[in-house]
PDB file of C-alpha atoms in Angstrom:
ATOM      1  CA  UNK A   1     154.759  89.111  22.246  1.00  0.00           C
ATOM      2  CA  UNK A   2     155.189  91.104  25.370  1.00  0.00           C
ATOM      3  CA  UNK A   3     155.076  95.195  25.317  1.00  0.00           C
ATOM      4  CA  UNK A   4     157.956  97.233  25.843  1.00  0.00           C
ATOM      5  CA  UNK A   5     157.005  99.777  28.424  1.00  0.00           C
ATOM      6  CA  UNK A   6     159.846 101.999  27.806  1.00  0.00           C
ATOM      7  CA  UNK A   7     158.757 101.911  24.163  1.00  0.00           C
ATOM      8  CA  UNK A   8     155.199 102.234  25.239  1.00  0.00           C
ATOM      9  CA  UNK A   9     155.870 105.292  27.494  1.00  0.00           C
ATOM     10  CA  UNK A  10     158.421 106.940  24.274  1.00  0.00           C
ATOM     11  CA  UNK A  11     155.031 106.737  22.077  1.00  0.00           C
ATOM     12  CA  UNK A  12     152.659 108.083  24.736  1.00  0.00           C
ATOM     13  CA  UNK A  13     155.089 111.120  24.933  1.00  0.00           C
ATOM     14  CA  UNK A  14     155.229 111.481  21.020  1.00  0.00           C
ATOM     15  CA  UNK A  15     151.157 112.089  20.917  1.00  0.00           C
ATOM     16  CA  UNK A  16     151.103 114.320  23.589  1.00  0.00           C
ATOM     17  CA  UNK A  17     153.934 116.884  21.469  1.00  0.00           C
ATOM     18  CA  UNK A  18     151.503 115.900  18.706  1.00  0.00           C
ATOM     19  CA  UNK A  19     148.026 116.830  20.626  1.00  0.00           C
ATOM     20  CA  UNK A  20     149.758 120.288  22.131  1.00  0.00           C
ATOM     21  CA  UNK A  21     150.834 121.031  18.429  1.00  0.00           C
ATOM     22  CA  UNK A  22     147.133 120.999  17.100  1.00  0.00           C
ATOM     23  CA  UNK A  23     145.446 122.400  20.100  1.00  0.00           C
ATOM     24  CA  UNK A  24     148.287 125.665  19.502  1.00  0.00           C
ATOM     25  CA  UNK A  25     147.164 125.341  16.004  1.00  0.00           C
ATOM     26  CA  UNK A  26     143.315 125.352  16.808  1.00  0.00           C
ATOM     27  CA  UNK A  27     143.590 128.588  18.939  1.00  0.00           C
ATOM     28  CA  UNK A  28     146.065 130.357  16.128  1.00  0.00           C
ATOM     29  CA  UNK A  29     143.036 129.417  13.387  1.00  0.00           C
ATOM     30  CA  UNK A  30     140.711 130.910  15.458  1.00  0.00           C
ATOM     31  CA  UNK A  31     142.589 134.106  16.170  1.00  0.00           C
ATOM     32  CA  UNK A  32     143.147 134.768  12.800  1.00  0.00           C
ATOM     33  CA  UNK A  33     140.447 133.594  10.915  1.00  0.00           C
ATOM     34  CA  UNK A  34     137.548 134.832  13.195  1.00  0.00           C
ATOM     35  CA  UNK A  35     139.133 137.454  15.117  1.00  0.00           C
ATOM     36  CA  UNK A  36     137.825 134.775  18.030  1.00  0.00           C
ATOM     37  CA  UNK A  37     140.314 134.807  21.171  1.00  0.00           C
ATOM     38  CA  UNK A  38     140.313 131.656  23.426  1.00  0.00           C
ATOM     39  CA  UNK A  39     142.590 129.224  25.683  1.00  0.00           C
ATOM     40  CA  UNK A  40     143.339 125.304  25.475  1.00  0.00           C
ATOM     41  CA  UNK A  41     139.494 124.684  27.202  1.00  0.00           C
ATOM     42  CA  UNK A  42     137.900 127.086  24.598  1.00  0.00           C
ATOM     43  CA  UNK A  43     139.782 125.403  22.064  1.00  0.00           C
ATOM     44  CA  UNK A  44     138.895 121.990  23.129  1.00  0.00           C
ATOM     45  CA  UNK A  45     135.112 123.375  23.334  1.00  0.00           C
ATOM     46  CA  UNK A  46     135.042 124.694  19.704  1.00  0.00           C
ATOM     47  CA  UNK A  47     136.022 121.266  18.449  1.00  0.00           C
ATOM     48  CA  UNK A  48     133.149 119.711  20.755  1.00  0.00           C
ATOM     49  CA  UNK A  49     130.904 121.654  19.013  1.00  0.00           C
ATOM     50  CA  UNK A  50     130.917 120.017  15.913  1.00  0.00           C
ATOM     51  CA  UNK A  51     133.680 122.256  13.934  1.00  0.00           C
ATOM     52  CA  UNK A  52     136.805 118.760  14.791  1.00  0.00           C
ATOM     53  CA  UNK A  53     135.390 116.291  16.899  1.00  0.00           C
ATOM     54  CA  UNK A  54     137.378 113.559  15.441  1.00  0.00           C
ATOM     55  CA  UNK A  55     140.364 115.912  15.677  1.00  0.00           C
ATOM     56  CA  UNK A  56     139.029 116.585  19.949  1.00  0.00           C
ATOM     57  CA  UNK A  57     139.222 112.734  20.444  1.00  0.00           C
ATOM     58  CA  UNK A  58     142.782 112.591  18.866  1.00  0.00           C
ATOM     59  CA  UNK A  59     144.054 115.814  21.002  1.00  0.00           C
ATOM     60  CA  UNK A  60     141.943 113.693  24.195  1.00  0.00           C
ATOM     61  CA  UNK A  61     143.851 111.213  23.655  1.00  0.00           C
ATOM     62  CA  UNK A  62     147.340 112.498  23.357  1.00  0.00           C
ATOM     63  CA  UNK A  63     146.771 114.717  26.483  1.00  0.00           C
ATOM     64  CA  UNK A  64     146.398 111.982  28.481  1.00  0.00           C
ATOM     65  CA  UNK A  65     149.495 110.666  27.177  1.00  0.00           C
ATOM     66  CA  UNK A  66     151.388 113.607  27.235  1.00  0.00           C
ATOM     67  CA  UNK A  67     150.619 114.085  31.177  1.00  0.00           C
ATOM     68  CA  UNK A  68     151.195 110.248  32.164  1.00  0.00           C
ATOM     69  CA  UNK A  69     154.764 110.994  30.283  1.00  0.00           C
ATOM     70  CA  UNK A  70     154.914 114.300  32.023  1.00  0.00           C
ATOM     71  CA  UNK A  71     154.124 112.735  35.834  1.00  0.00           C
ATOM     72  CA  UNK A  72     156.029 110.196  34.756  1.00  0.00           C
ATOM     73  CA  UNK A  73     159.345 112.258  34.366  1.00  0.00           C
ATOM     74  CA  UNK A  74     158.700 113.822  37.447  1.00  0.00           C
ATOM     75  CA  UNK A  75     158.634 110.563  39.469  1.00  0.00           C
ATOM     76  CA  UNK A  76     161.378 108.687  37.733  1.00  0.00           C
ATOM     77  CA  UNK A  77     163.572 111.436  36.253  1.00  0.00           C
ATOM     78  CA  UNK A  78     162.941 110.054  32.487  1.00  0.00           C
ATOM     79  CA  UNK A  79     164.762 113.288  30.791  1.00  0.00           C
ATOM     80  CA  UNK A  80     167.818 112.864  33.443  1.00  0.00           C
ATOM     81  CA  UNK A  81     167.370 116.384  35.024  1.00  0.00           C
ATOM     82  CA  UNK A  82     170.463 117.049  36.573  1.00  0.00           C
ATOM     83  CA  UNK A  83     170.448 116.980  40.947  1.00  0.00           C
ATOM     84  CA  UNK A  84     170.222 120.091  42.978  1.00  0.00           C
ATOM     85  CA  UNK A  85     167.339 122.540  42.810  1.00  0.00           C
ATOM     86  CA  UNK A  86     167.584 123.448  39.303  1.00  0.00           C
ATOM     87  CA  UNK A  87     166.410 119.889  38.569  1.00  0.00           C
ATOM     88  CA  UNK A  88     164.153 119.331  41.408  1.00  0.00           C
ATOM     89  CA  UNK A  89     162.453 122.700  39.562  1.00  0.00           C
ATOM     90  CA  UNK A  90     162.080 121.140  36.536  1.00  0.00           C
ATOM     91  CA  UNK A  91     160.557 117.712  37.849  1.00  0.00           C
ATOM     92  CA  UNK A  92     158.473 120.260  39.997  1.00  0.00           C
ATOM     93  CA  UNK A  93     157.628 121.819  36.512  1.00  0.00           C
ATOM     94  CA  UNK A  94     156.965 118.628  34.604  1.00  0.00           C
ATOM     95  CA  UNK A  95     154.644 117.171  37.244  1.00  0.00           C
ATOM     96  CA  UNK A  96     152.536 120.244  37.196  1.00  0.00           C
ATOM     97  CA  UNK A  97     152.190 120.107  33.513  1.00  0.00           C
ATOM     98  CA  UNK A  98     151.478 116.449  33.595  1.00  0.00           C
ATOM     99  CA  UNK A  99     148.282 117.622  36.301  1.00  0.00           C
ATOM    100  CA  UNK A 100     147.688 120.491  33.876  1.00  0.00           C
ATOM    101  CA  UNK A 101     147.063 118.122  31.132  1.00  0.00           C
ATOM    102  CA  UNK A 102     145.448 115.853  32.529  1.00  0.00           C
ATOM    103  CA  UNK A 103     142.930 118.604  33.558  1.00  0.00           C
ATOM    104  CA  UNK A 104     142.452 119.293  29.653  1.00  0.00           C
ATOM    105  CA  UNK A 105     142.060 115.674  28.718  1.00  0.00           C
ATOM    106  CA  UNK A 106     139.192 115.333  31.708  1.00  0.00           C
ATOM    107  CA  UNK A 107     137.676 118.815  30.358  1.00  0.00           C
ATOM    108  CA  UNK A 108     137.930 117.191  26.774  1.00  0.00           C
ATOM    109  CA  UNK A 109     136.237 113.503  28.008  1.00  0.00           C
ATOM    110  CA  UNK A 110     133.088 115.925  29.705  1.00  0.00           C
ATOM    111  CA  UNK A 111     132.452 117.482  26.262  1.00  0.00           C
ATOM    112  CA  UNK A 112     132.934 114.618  24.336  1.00  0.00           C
ATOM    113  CA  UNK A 113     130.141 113.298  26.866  1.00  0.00           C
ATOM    114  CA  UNK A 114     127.776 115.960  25.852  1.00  0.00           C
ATOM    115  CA  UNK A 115     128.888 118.218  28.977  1.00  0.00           C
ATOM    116  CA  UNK A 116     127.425 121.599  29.628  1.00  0.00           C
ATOM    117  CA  UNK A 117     130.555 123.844  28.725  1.00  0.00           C
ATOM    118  CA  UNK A 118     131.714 126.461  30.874  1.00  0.00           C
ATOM    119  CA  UNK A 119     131.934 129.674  29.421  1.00  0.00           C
ATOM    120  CA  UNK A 120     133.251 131.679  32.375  1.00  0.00           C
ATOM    121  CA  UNK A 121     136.708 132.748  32.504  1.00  0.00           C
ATOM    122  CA  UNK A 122     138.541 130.140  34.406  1.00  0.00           C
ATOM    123  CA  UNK A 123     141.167 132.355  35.899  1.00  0.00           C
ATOM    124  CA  UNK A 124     138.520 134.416  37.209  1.00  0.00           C
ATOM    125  CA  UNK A 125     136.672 131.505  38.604  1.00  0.00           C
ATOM    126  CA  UNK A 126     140.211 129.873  40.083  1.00  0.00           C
ATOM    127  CA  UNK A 127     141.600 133.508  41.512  1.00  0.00           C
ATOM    128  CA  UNK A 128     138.011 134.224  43.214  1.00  0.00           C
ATOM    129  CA  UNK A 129     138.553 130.610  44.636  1.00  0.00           C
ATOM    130  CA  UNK A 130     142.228 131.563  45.763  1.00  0.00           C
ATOM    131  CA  UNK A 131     140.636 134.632  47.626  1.00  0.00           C
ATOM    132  CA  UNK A 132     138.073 132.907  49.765  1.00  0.00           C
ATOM    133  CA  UNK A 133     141.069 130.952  51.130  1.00  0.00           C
ATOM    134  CA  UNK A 134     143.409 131.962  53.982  1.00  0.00           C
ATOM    135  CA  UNK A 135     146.532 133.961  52.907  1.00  0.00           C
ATOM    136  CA  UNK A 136     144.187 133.934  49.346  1.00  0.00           C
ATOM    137  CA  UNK A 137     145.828 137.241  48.364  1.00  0.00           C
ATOM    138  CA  UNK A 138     149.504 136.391  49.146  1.00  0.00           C
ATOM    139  CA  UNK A 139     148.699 133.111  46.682  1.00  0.00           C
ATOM    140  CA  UNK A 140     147.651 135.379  43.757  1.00  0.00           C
ATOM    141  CA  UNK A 141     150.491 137.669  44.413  1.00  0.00           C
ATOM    142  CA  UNK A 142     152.923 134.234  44.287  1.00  0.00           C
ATOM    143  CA  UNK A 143     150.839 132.747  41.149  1.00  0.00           C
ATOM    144  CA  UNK A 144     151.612 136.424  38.802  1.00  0.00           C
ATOM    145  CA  UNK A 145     154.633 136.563  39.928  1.00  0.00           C
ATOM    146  CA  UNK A 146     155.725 132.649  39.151  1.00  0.00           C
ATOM    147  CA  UNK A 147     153.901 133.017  35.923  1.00  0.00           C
ATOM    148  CA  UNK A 148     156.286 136.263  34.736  1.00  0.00           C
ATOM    149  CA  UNK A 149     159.312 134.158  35.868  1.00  0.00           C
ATOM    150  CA  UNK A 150     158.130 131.507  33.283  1.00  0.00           C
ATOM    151  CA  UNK A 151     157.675 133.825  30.789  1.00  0.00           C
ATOM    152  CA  UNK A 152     160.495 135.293  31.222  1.00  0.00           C
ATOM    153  CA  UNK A 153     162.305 132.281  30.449  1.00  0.00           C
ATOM    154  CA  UNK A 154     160.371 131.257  27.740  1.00  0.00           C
ATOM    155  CA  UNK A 155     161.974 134.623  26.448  1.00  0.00           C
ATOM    156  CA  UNK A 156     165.574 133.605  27.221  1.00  0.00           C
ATOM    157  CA  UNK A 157     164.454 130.237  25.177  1.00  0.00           C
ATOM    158  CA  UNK A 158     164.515 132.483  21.876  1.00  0.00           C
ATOM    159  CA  UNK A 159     168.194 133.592  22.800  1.00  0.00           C
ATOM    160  CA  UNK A 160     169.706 130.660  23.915  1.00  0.00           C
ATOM    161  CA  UNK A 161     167.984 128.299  21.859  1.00  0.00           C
ATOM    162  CA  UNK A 162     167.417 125.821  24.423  1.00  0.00           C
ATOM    163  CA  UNK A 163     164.579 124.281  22.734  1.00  0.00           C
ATOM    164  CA  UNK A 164     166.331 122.992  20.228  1.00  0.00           C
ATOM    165  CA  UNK A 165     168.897 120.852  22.857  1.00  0.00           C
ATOM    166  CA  UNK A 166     166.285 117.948  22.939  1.00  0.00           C
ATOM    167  CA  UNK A 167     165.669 117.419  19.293  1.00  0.00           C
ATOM    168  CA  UNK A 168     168.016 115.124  16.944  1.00  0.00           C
ATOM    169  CA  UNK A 169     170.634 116.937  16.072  1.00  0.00           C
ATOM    170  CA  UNK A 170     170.635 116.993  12.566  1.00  0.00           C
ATOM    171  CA  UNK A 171     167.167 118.778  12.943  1.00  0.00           C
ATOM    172  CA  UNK A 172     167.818 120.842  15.642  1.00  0.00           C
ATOM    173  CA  UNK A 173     170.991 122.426  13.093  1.00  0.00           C
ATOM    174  CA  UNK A 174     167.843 123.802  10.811  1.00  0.00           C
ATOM    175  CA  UNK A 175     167.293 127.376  10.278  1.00  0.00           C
ATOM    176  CA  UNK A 176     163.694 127.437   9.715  1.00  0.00           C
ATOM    177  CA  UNK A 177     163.518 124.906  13.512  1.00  0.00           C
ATOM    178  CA  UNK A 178     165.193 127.009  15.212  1.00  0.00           C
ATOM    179  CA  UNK A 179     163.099 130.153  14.140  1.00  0.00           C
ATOM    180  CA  UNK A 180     160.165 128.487  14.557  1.00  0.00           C
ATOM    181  CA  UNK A 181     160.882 127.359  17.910  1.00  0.00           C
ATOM    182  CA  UNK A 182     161.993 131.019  18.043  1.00  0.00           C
ATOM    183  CA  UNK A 183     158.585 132.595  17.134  1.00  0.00           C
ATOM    184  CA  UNK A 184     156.815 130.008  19.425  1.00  0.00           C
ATOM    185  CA  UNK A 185     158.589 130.913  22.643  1.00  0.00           C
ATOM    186  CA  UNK A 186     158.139 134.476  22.438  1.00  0.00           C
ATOM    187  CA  UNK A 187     155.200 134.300  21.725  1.00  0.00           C
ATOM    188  CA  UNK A 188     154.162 132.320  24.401  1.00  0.00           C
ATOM    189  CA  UNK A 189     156.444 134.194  26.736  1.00  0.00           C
ATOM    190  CA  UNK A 190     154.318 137.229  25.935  1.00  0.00           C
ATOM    191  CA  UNK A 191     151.498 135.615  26.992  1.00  0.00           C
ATOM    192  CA  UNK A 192     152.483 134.185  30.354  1.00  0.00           C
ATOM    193  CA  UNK A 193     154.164 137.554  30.769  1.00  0.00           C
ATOM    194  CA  UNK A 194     150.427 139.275  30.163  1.00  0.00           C
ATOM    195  CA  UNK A 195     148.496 136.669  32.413  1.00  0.00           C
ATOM    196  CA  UNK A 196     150.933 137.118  35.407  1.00  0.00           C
ATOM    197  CA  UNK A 197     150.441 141.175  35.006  1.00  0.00           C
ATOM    198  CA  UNK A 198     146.646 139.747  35.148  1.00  0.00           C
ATOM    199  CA  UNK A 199     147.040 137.895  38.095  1.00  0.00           C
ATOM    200  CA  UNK A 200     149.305 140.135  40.118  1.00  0.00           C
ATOM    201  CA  UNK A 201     146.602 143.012  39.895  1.00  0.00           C
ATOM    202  CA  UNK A 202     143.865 140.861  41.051  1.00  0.00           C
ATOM    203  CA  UNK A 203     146.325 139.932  43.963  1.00  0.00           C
ATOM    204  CA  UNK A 204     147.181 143.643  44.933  1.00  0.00           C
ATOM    205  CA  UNK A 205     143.742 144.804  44.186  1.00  0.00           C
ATOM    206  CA  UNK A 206     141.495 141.539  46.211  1.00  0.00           C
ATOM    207  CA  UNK A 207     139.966 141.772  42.573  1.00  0.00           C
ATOM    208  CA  UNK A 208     139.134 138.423  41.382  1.00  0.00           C
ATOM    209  CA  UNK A 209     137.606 140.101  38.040  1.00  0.00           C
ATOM    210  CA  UNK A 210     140.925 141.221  36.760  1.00  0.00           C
ATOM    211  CA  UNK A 211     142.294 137.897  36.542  1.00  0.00           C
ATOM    212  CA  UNK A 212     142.796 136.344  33.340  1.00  0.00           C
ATOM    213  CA  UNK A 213     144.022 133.715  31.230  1.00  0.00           C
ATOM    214  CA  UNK A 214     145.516 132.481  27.297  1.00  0.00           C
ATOM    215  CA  UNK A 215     141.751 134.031  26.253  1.00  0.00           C
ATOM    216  CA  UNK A 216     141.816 137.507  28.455  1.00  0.00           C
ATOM    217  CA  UNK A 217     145.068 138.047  27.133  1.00  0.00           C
ATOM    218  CA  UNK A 218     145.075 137.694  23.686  1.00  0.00           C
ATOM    219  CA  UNK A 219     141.650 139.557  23.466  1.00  0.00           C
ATOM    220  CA  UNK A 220     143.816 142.691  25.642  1.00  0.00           C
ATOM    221  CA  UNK A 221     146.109 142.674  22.662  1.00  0.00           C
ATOM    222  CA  UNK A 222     145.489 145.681  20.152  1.00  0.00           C
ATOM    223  CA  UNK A 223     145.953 144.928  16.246  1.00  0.00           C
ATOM    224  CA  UNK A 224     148.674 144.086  14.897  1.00  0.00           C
ATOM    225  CA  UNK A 225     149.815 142.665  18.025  1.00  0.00           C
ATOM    226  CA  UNK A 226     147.045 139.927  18.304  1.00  0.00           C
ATOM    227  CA  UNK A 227     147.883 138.899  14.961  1.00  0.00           C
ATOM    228  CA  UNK A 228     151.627 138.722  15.760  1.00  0.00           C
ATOM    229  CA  UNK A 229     150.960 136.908  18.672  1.00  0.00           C
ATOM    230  CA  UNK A 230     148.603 134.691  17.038  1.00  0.00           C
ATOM    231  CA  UNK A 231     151.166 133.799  14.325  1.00  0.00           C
ATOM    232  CA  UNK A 232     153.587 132.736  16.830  1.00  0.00           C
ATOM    233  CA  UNK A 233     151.268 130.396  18.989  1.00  0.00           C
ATOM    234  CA  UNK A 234     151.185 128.620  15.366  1.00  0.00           C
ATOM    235  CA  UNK A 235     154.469 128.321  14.780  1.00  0.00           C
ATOM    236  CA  UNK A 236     154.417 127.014  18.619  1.00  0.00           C
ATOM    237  CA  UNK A 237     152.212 124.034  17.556  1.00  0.00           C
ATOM    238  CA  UNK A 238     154.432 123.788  14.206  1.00  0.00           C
ATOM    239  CA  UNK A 239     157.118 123.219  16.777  1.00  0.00           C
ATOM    240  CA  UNK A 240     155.458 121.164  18.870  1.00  0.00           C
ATOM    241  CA  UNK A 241     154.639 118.727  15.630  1.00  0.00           C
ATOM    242  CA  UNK A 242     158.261 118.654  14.977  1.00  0.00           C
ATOM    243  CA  UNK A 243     159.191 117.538  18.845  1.00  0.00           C
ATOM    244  CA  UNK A 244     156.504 114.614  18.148  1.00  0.00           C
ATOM    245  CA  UNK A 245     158.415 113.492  15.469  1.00  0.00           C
ATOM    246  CA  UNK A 246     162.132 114.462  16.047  1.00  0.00           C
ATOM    247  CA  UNK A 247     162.585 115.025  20.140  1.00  0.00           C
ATOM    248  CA  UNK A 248     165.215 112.699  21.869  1.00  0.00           C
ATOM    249  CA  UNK A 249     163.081 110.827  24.668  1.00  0.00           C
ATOM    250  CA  UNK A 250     165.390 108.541  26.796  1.00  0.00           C
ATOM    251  CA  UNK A 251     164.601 105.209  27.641  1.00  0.00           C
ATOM    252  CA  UNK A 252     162.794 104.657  30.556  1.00  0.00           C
ATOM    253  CA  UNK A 253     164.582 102.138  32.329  1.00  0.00           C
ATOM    254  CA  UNK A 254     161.580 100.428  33.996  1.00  0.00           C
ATOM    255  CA  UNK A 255     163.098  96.861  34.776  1.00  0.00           C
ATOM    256  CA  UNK A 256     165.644  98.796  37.481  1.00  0.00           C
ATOM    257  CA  UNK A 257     162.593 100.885  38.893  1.00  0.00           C
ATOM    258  CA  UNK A 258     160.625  97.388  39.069  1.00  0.00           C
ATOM    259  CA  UNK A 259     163.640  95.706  40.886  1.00  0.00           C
ATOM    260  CA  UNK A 260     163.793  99.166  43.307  1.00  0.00           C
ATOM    261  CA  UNK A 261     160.418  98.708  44.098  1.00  0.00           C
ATOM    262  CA  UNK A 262     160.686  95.364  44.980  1.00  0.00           C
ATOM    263  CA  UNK A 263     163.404  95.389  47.089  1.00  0.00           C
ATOM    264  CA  UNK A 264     161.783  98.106  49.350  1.00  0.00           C
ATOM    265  CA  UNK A 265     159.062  95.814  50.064  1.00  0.00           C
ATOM    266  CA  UNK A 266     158.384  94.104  53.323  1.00  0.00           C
ATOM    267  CA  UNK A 267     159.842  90.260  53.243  1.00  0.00           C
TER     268      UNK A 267
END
């Protein structure tokens, strides 16, 4: 019996909300069971070393599918972003989330491998990178100030409730969805909001060591403010879980690309 790539492509996506769900749920644990502060790659490494590895070849798994879905979108328009530069944005944004985890998948693939693990702190490492190159400083500059701008509308997420526009509707009516979806924005808002301040001053200063990332920030966070924040990455990967399960994804409507394709080749 022959596959159904759309259907293929619907389940691919459905893993990846699943993988991002645990991975938010891995750093929340850590956070508030160990007092132990770390991003997606220092998540992914704590499962390598022996504390989930079944759970790291799941997440592996599901952020490979989640960032062939991601490119995917960005190529073909799969989630029917409307035309102008609004929607060019967001298949800008959806491509470089599909690179992003992709990264994490290839980071997760050299641990399972028995990788050395980097403990260094990989905006450091990236913004040091950024300097050595020309117009390096403008680029960090750029980088905080794009990251504030999405943090700032993760923030107008919690308002508007956008979130919530993709998920069957009889779901996305629930209380306790929307104020977990609620919880999980802002929280993550706060973060990109911190790391941008991060990378800004490393821009204005030619500082590479005041860069920082998901890690830097949450360890910059005085109590209770850690914990709050903490709380609300959970309820992000709560969210997440429910966007595997319940999110709308359109059909991808692969026989017209296939016949597009085909009729732009030579003769």
């Amino acid at each position: 019996m022959a596959t159904d790539p759309s259907a293929t492509l619907t389940t691919l996506a459905r893993l990846g909300f699943a993988a991002r769900g645990l991975l938010y749920l891995v750093i929340a644990y850590l956070v508030l069971t160990a007092g132990r502060t770390e991003d997606p790659a220092g998540a992914l490494g704590y499962l390598a070393s022996g504390a989930g590895w079944w759970l790291l070849v799941l997440i592996t798994a599901g952020f490979v599918a989640y960032g062939v879905w991601r490119l995917s979108d960005a190529a073909f328009n799969i989630e029917r972003h409307e035309a102008g530069r609004k929607g060019l944005g967001e298949r800008i944004g959806a491509g470089a989330s599909g690179i992003v985890h992709l990264f994490l998948a290839w980071q997760a693939v050299r641990l399972l491998r028995g990788a050395a693990q980097s403990n260094g702190n990989g905006a450091e490492q990236g913004a040091e990178t950024a300097l050595h190159l020309p117009g390096g400083q403008l680029l960090l500059i750029v980088g905080g100030l794009v990251l504030l701008g999405v943090g700032i509308a993760q923030l107008v997420q919690t308002y508007t409730l956008k979130f919530c526009q993709s998920l069957d509707g009889r779901v996305a009516r629930k209380e306790w969805v929307k104020w977990t979806g609620r919880g999980g924005y802002a929280a993550r808002g706060l973060v990109f909001l911190i790391t941008g301040y991060f990378l800004l001053r490393a821009g204005f200063a030619e500082q590479a060591s005041r860069a920082g990332g998901m890690q830097e920030a949450l360890a910059w966070l005085t109590s209770p403010w850690d914990t709050i924040v903490a709380l609300g990455l959970a309820l992000f990967g709560i969210f997440s879980l429910v966007e595997a399960r319940y999110r709308v994804i359109h059909d991808v409507p692969v026989e017209g690309m296939a016949r597009q394709a085909r009729a732009k080749l030579p003769v």
